[in-house]
Short mmCIF file of C-alpha atoms and ligand atoms in Angstrom, two decimals:
data_model
loop_
_atom_site.label_atom_id
_atom_site.label_comp_id
_atom_site.label_asym_id
_atom_site.label_seq_id
_atom_site.Cartn_x
_atom_site.Cartn_y
_atom_site.Cartn_z
CA MET A 1 16.73 7.84 -8.99
CA ARG A 2 13.68 5.40 -9.67
CA TRP A 3 12.12 4.32 -6.28
CA LYS A 4 12.23 0.46 -5.16
CA GLY A 5 9.19 0.21 -2.52
CA LEU A 6 10.03 0.58 1.38
CA LEU A 7 11.30 -3.14 1.48
CA GLU A 8 14.39 -2.24 -0.67
CA GLU A 9 14.41 1.43 0.11
CA TYR A 10 14.25 0.55 4.03
CA LYS A 11 16.19 -2.21 4.11
CA GLU A 12 18.56 -2.20 7.18
CA PHE A 13 14.98 -0.54 9.61
CA LEU A 14 12.94 -3.57 7.39
CA PRO A 15 12.70 -7.32 9.02
CA VAL A 16 13.80 -8.37 5.91
CA ASN A 17 16.09 -11.21 5.16
CA GLU A 18 17.41 -13.02 1.84
CA ALA A 19 14.06 -15.43 2.72
CA THR A 20 12.09 -12.46 1.78
CA PRO A 21 10.71 -11.85 -0.74
CA LEU A 22 10.55 -8.08 -2.64
CA LEU A 23 7.01 -7.43 -3.08
CA THR A 24 6.11 -3.69 -4.10
CA LEU A 25 2.79 -1.32 -5.51
CA ASN A 26 5.86 1.48 -6.07
CA GLU A 27 4.42 2.04 -1.88
CA GLY A 28 6.07 4.99 -0.28
CA ASN A 29 7.71 7.78 -0.41
CA THR A 30 4.45 10.32 -0.65
CA PRO A 31 4.55 13.95 -0.83
CA LEU A 32 5.08 16.38 1.47
CA ILE A 33 2.94 19.56 0.15
CA LYS A 34 3.00 23.04 2.27
CA LEU A 35 -0.25 24.11 3.40
CA ASP A 36 0.20 27.48 2.61
CA LYS A 37 -3.00 30.19 2.52
CA LEU A 38 -3.77 28.06 6.40
CA SER A 39 -0.17 28.27 6.92
CA GLU A 40 -1.47 32.22 6.67
CA GLU A 41 -3.81 32.55 8.37
CA TRP A 42 -2.57 29.92 11.45
CA GLY A 43 -0.29 31.41 11.98
CA VAL A 44 1.79 27.99 12.04
CA GLU A 45 3.64 25.67 9.64
CA LEU A 46 1.69 23.38 8.22
CA TYR A 47 2.60 19.99 5.83
CA VAL A 48 0.36 17.23 4.97
CA LYS A 49 1.80 14.00 3.78
CA THR A 50 -0.80 13.00 1.72
CA GLU A 51 -1.14 8.90 2.36
CA GLY A 52 -3.32 8.81 -0.64
CA THR A 53 -1.26 8.66 -3.38
CA ASN A 54 0.00 5.40 -1.92
CA PRO A 55 -0.62 2.70 -5.02
CA THR A 56 -4.29 2.13 -3.06
CA GLY A 57 -4.79 5.04 -1.66
CA SER A 58 -4.44 5.10 1.99
CA PHE A 59 -0.92 4.78 4.18
CA LYS A 60 -2.02 0.52 5.11
CA ASP A 61 0.23 0.00 1.86
CA ARG A 62 3.30 0.21 3.64
CA GLY A 63 2.38 -1.94 6.20
CA MET A 64 0.23 -4.15 4.05
CA VAL A 65 3.46 -4.69 2.09
CA MET A 66 5.33 -5.63 4.68
CA ALA A 67 2.80 -8.02 6.45
CA VAL A 68 1.94 -9.71 3.30
CA ALA A 69 5.74 -11.00 2.62
CA LYS A 70 6.26 -11.70 5.77
CA ALA A 71 3.67 -13.72 5.17
CA LYS A 72 4.45 -15.61 1.93
CA GLU A 73 7.89 -15.94 3.65
CA ALA A 74 6.83 -17.94 6.12
CA GLY A 75 4.86 -20.41 3.82
CA ASN A 76 1.24 -19.15 3.78
CA ASN A 77 -2.02 -18.77 1.26
CA THR A 78 -3.98 -16.99 2.81
CA VAL A 79 -4.19 -13.56 5.09
CA ILE A 80 -7.31 -12.97 6.63
CA CYS A 81 -7.70 -9.42 8.69
CA ALA A 82 -10.96 -7.12 9.41
CA SER A 83 -11.42 -3.81 9.00
CA THR A 84 -13.09 -0.19 7.80
CA GLY A 85 -11.47 -0.47 3.82
CA ASN A 86 -8.80 0.27 3.53
CA THR A 87 -7.52 -2.64 5.26
CA SER A 88 -9.19 -4.27 3.62
CA ALA A 89 -7.88 -3.01 -0.12
CA ALA A 90 -4.73 -3.15 0.58
CA ALA A 91 -5.11 -6.63 1.57
CA ALA A 92 -6.24 -7.91 -0.86
CA ALA A 93 -4.46 -5.36 -3.46
CA TYR A 94 -0.92 -7.06 -2.08
CA ALA A 95 -1.86 -10.17 -1.51
CA THR A 96 -3.07 -10.92 -5.24
CA ARG A 97 0.39 -8.97 -6.12
CA ALA A 98 2.62 -12.15 -4.74
CA GLY A 99 -0.53 -14.81 -5.66
CA MET A 100 -2.42 -15.58 -2.66
CA ARG A 101 -5.47 -15.38 -1.21
CA CYS A 102 -7.19 -13.10 0.59
CA ILE A 103 -10.67 -13.02 2.79
CA VAL A 104 -11.46 -9.85 4.25
CA VAL A 105 -14.66 -9.29 7.04
CA ILE A 106 -16.49 -5.94 6.98
CA PRO A 107 -18.99 -4.10 9.06
CA GLU A 108 -22.42 -4.34 7.36
CA GLY A 109 -23.04 -0.91 5.33
CA LYS A 110 -20.50 1.27 7.34
CA ILE A 111 -17.73 1.30 4.54
CA ALA A 112 -17.16 3.68 1.97
CA MET A 113 -18.49 2.61 -2.07
CA GLY A 114 -14.89 3.02 -3.51
CA LYS A 115 -12.69 1.10 -0.63
CA LEU A 116 -15.61 -1.50 -1.38
CA ALA A 117 -15.17 -1.49 -5.71
CA GLN A 118 -11.06 -2.67 -4.32
CA ALA A 119 -11.31 -4.82 -2.66
CA VAL A 120 -13.53 -5.90 -4.96
CA MET A 121 -12.08 -5.68 -8.20
CA TYR A 122 -8.69 -7.29 -6.22
CA GLY A 123 -10.49 -10.30 -6.02
CA ALA A 124 -10.79 -10.83 -2.28
CA GLU A 125 -13.05 -13.24 -0.26
CA ILE A 126 -15.83 -10.08 1.10
CA ILE A 127 -17.39 -11.22 4.02
CA SER A 128 -19.70 -8.56 5.77
CA ILE A 129 -20.82 -9.01 9.14
CA GLU A 130 -24.47 -7.58 10.75
CA GLY A 131 -21.07 -5.72 12.99
CA ASN A 132 -18.60 -3.42 13.47
CA PHE A 133 -14.56 -3.10 13.03
CA ASP A 134 -14.55 -3.81 16.61
CA GLN A 135 -16.25 -7.31 16.36
CA ALA A 136 -15.01 -8.04 14.03
CA LEU A 137 -12.02 -7.96 14.33
CA GLN A 138 -12.49 -10.18 17.57
CA MET A 139 -13.30 -12.51 15.02
CA VAL A 140 -10.42 -13.00 12.98
CA ARG A 141 -8.07 -12.81 16.15
CA THR A 142 -9.81 -15.52 17.40
CA ILE A 143 -10.07 -17.55 13.59
CA SER A 144 -6.31 -17.24 12.75
CA GLU A 145 -5.41 -18.88 15.82
CA THR A 146 -7.32 -21.89 14.67
CA GLU A 147 -7.31 -21.50 10.85
CA PRO A 148 -4.19 -21.51 8.16
CA VAL A 149 -4.51 -18.24 7.37
CA ALA A 150 -2.55 -15.74 8.20
CA LEU A 151 -3.61 -12.45 9.75
CA VAL A 152 -2.47 -8.92 8.63
CA ASN A 153 -4.69 -6.70 10.99
CA SER A 154 -1.83 -4.26 12.53
CA VAL A 155 -1.67 -6.42 15.61
CA ASN A 156 1.07 -7.91 13.39
CA PRO A 157 4.04 -6.25 14.16
CA TYR A 158 5.53 -6.29 10.99
CA ARG A 159 2.09 -3.41 9.73
CA LEU A 160 3.54 -1.37 12.53
CA ASP A 161 7.54 -1.91 10.82
CA GLY A 162 6.12 -0.88 7.38
CA GLN A 163 4.08 1.92 8.51
CA LYS A 164 6.76 4.00 10.50
CA THR A 165 8.61 4.71 7.64
CA ALA A 166 7.03 7.07 7.14
CA ALA A 167 7.94 8.28 9.79
CA PHE A 168 11.75 8.11 7.94
CA GLU A 169 10.60 9.75 5.42
CA VAL A 170 8.63 12.94 6.89
CA CYS A 171 12.10 13.57 8.67
CA ASP A 172 14.12 12.97 5.54
CA GLN A 173 11.63 15.86 2.98
CA LEU A 174 11.55 18.54 6.04
CA GLY A 175 15.34 18.47 5.68
CA GLY A 176 16.83 15.77 8.61
CA GLN A 177 14.85 16.87 10.83
CA ALA A 178 11.86 15.24 13.27
CA PRO A 179 8.70 18.39 12.38
CA ASP A 180 7.46 19.61 16.41
CA ILE A 181 4.04 18.53 15.92
CA LEU A 182 2.82 14.70 14.21
CA ALA A 183 -0.64 15.57 13.92
CA ILE A 184 -2.27 11.82 12.91
CA PRO A 185 -5.87 10.60 13.40
CA VAL A 186 -7.26 7.67 15.61
CA GLY A 187 -9.30 4.80 14.63
CA ASN A 188 -7.54 1.17 15.31
CA ALA A 189 -3.98 3.15 17.03
CA GLY A 190 -1.29 1.05 14.79
CA ASN A 191 0.01 4.63 13.09
CA ILE A 192 0.29 6.28 16.06
CA SER A 193 2.47 4.32 17.56
CA ALA A 194 4.03 3.02 13.81
CA TYR A 195 4.91 6.96 13.59
CA TRP A 196 6.10 7.16 17.36
CA LYS A 197 8.50 3.55 16.48
CA GLY A 198 9.53 5.09 13.55
CA PHE A 199 10.46 8.33 14.53
CA LYS A 200 11.77 6.91 17.11
CA GLU A 201 14.75 4.94 15.51
CA TYR A 202 15.46 7.24 12.73
CA HIS A 203 17.11 9.75 15.82
CA GLU A 204 18.47 6.61 16.47
CA ALA A 205 20.56 6.78 13.63
CA LYS A 206 20.20 9.91 12.35
CA GLN A 207 19.58 12.70 15.29
CA THR A 208 16.78 13.03 13.86
CA GLY A 209 14.93 14.92 17.28
CA LEU A 210 11.82 13.93 18.14
CA PRO A 211 8.13 15.71 17.61
CA LYS A 212 5.37 16.01 19.70
CA ILE A 213 2.96 13.56 18.75
CA HIS A 214 -0.65 14.44 18.96
CA GLY A 215 -3.85 11.96 17.97
CA PHE A 216 -7.35 12.78 17.86
CA GLU A 217 -10.29 10.14 17.74
CA ALA A 218 -13.99 10.56 16.74
CA ALA A 219 -15.53 12.04 19.08
CA GLY A 220 -18.31 9.26 19.02
CA ALA A 221 -15.59 7.30 19.13
CA ALA A 222 -13.20 7.90 21.68
CA ALA A 223 -12.19 5.42 23.09
CA ILE A 224 -8.31 5.56 24.16
CA VAL A 225 -9.21 9.91 25.39
CA HIS A 226 -12.18 9.01 27.76
CA ASN A 227 -10.38 5.52 28.93
CA ARG A 228 -13.74 3.78 28.29
CA VAL A 229 -14.63 1.19 25.18
CA PHE A 230 -17.02 2.35 22.52
CA GLU A 231 -19.79 -0.14 22.77
CA ASN A 232 -21.55 1.30 19.81
CA PRO A 233 -19.20 4.28 17.67
CA GLU A 234 -20.48 6.14 15.23
CA THR A 235 -18.75 8.81 13.50
CA ILE A 236 -19.42 10.38 9.51
CA ALA A 237 -15.38 9.02 9.65
CA THR A 238 -16.09 5.62 8.94
CA ALA A 239 -12.36 4.49 8.97
CA ILE A 240 -12.26 5.09 12.59
CA ARG A 241 -15.44 3.83 13.66
CA ILE A 242 -13.12 2.43 15.50
CA GLY A 243 -14.32 1.72 19.92
CA ASN A 244 -11.37 -0.98 21.39
CA PRO A 245 -7.99 0.02 19.66
CA ALA A 246 -5.98 -2.83 20.04
CA SER A 247 -2.81 -0.26 20.19
CA TRP A 248 -4.84 1.53 22.33
CA GLN A 249 -1.78 0.86 24.58
CA LEU A 250 0.67 1.55 22.73
CA ALA A 251 -0.95 4.72 21.08
CA VAL A 252 -1.25 6.74 24.87
CA GLN A 253 3.27 5.65 25.37
CA ALA A 254 3.88 7.78 21.66
CA GLN A 255 1.69 10.20 23.58
CA LYS A 256 3.57 10.67 27.19
CA GLU A 257 6.61 9.16 25.79
CA SER A 258 7.02 12.39 22.80
CA ASN A 259 4.96 14.60 25.55
CA GLY A 260 1.98 15.31 23.32
CA ILE A 261 -1.66 14.47 23.35
CA ILE A 262 -4.92 13.06 22.80
CA ASP A 263 -7.95 14.68 21.98
CA GLU A 264 -11.66 13.99 19.75
CA VAL A 265 -12.45 15.59 16.55
CA THR A 266 -16.78 16.27 16.50
CA ASP A 267 -17.89 15.11 13.02
CA GLU A 268 -18.13 19.14 12.08
CA GLU A 269 -15.08 19.46 13.43
CA ILE A 270 -14.18 16.75 10.84
CA ILE A 271 -16.72 18.21 8.07
CA ALA A 272 -15.35 21.99 8.24
CA ALA A 273 -11.55 20.43 7.93
CA TYR A 274 -12.60 18.13 5.04
CA ARG A 275 -13.99 20.81 2.67
CA LYS A 276 -11.63 23.52 3.73
CA ILE A 277 -8.59 21.62 2.42
CA ALA A 278 -9.67 20.69 -0.39
CA ALA A 279 -11.56 24.23 -0.30
CA THR A 280 -8.82 26.62 0.34
CA GLU A 281 -5.64 24.07 -0.70
CA GLY A 282 -6.40 22.00 -4.01
CA VAL A 283 -5.86 18.99 -1.55
CA PHE A 284 -8.58 16.47 -1.40
CA ALA A 285 -8.40 13.61 1.77
CA GLU A 286 -11.27 11.22 2.43
CA PRO A 287 -12.87 12.19 6.71
CA GLY A 288 -11.37 10.38 8.61
CA SER A 289 -7.66 11.99 7.47
CA CYS A 290 -9.40 14.66 7.79
CA ALA A 291 -9.73 14.63 11.80
CA SER A 292 -5.35 15.43 11.71
CA ILE A 293 -6.11 19.45 10.07
CA ALA A 294 -9.80 19.17 11.95
CA GLY A 295 -7.23 19.09 15.34
CA VAL A 296 -4.37 20.62 14.65
CA TYR A 297 -7.14 23.55 14.07
CA LYS A 298 -8.51 22.59 17.91
CA HIS A 299 -5.06 23.54 19.24
CA ILE A 300 -3.88 26.19 17.63
CA GLN A 301 -7.38 27.43 18.77
CA SER A 302 -7.09 26.24 22.71
CA GLY A 303 -3.01 27.11 22.73
CA LYS A 304 -2.21 24.11 22.78
CA ILE A 305 -0.44 23.79 20.07
CA ALA A 306 1.72 27.56 19.64
CA LYS A 307 2.32 30.06 16.99
CA GLY A 308 5.25 29.63 14.51
CA SER A 309 5.38 25.05 15.23
CA LYS A 310 6.25 23.44 12.14
CA ILE A 311 3.35 20.35 11.82
CA VAL A 312 2.82 17.50 9.38
CA ALA A 313 -0.12 16.51 9.39
CA ILE A 314 -0.64 13.08 8.04
CA LEU A 315 -4.21 12.49 5.83
CA THR A 316 -4.38 8.72 5.10
CA GLY A 317 -6.13 8.06 2.30
CA ASN A 318 -7.79 9.75 -0.39
CA GLY A 319 -10.88 11.48 -0.55
CA LEU A 320 -11.91 9.87 -3.41
CA LYS A 321 -12.00 6.47 -1.25
CA ASP A 322 -15.62 8.15 -0.24
CA PRO A 323 -17.03 10.19 -2.70
CA ASN A 324 -20.45 10.29 -1.38
CA THR A 325 -19.59 11.56 1.66
CA ALA A 326 -18.40 14.15 0.01
CA ILE A 327 -20.99 14.73 -2.50
CA ASP A 328 -23.70 15.14 0.27
CA VAL A 329 -21.85 17.32 2.48
CA SER A 330 -20.57 20.10 -0.14
CA PRO A 331 -23.36 22.80 -1.18
CA ILE A 332 -21.76 22.85 -5.06
CA LYS A 333 -24.05 21.37 -7.53
CA PRO A 334 -23.63 20.99 -10.84
CA VAL A 335 -26.18 23.04 -12.97
CA LEU A 336 -27.95 22.00 -15.35
CA LEU A 337 -28.34 23.38 -18.69
CA PRO A 338 -30.23 22.08 -22.79
CA ASN A 339 -27.65 21.90 -24.25
CA ASP A 340 -26.88 24.71 -26.63
CA GLU A 341 -24.20 27.11 -26.75
CA GLU A 342 -25.06 30.21 -26.41
CA ALA A 343 -27.36 29.22 -22.77
CA VAL A 344 -23.24 28.04 -21.32
CA ALA A 345 -22.11 30.95 -22.87
CA GLU A 346 -24.18 33.40 -20.60
CA HIS A 347 -24.31 30.82 -18.03
CA ILE A 348 -20.41 31.10 -17.39
CA ARG A 349 -20.26 35.07 -18.49
CA GLY A 350 -22.41 35.32 -15.09
CA VAL A 351 -20.68 33.20 -13.22
CA VAL A 352 -17.25 34.72 -14.04
CA HIS A 353 -15.75 37.76 -12.18
CA ILE A 354 -12.37 39.79 -14.35
N1 F0G B 1 -7.23 7.33 8.34
C1 F0G B 1 -7.96 5.88 7.78
C2 F0G B 1 -7.80 6.65 5.92
C3 F0G B 1 -7.87 4.52 7.32
O1 F0G B 1 -8.65 3.31 7.75
C4 F0G B 1 -8.01 4.59 9.22
C5 F0G B 1 -7.79 2.60 9.97
C6 F0G B 1 -7.24 5.32 10.28
C7 F0G B 1 -6.51 6.49 9.80
C8 F0G B 1 -6.18 5.40 11.43
O2 F0G B 1 -5.26 4.92 11.25
O3 F0G B 1 -6.81 2.60 12.55
O4 F0G B 1 -4.23 2.67 12.16
O5 F0G B 1 -5.34 4.16 14.04
N2 F0G B 1 -8.81 2.21 9.38
C9 F0G B 1 -8.45 1.39 9.25
C10 F0G B 1 -8.28 -0.15 7.74
C11 F0G B 1 -9.39 0.36 10.54
O6 F0G B 1 -9.24 -0.57 8.59
O7 F0G B 1 -9.06 0.35 6.57
P1 F0G B 1 -5.77 3.65 12.69
#
């Protein structure tokens, strides 16, 4: 049967009423893929949920379809958000789809190329500040209190409602059961909070059980792990370059209630995971997403995840979002040859191993 998008498919779990526009770009229903080689190598049962297959290439579409629909329902003409890139792409796309305007505030020089290309193409009003995400978020929170614009960052509770649907899908894709461990990158901490909400609600409705939530911040932006604001967060994973997460308390609650852990992974660990899943499993996710895989590996090594565990790692964004980092970290470079069939054939004979 044709997938109708989140607002229709999960109506009974969402704040959807007769007045809510059934906005959609056919978001949700993303694949759950078993990583066979890594499962065997690491002695676990490891799956990834590829949220980069959503319409704008990240999990943000789940939250944005709900938040923009509710903003439209409330009579707003304009939405606003701060973003490290993915939120702005999703906000711009759904606002356009809903016939609304979109204003995005981004940190200058710190958003990946693909994300900027999206905001431009979807027709957003783009403001780039010489500051970081936390400062941009502070600005838009204040501005949305006085100006006639609807704030669609994850401090808007409709965002978490939309995003919690991914937890429903994980349970359904595993045959009606939650995994043992849910591993997830943490930036502004909205998504980890949304997943926990989703798992609890689905368990209530369908007795799916509850996972332990293992959240992973980048080590240069690990406010929750160290219980202090990072004034100057820094990481190669620009998506999660956030020093003062808005949903900090909700994330800690998810960790505590689920008997989980919030930990940090270094840029080196993130890049190793980023390269490994692409090169050994054919799954290309953006660096920030790969904090989940890096964290799973770290916790298997340290014994915080037991051998044999069933793990779902969330890959939050598509690898194509950030082509520059891919090119920078990959050892593979194109071989330049003359436009000559014999030269190409000769080269291929040298690289093909029979
Ligand atoms: N992964 C990706 C690819 C992201 O873009 C983000 C957040 C996260 C993980 C973390 O999710 O903030 O809910 O803890 N990106 C936001 C943005 C901040 O502006 O696109 P979170």
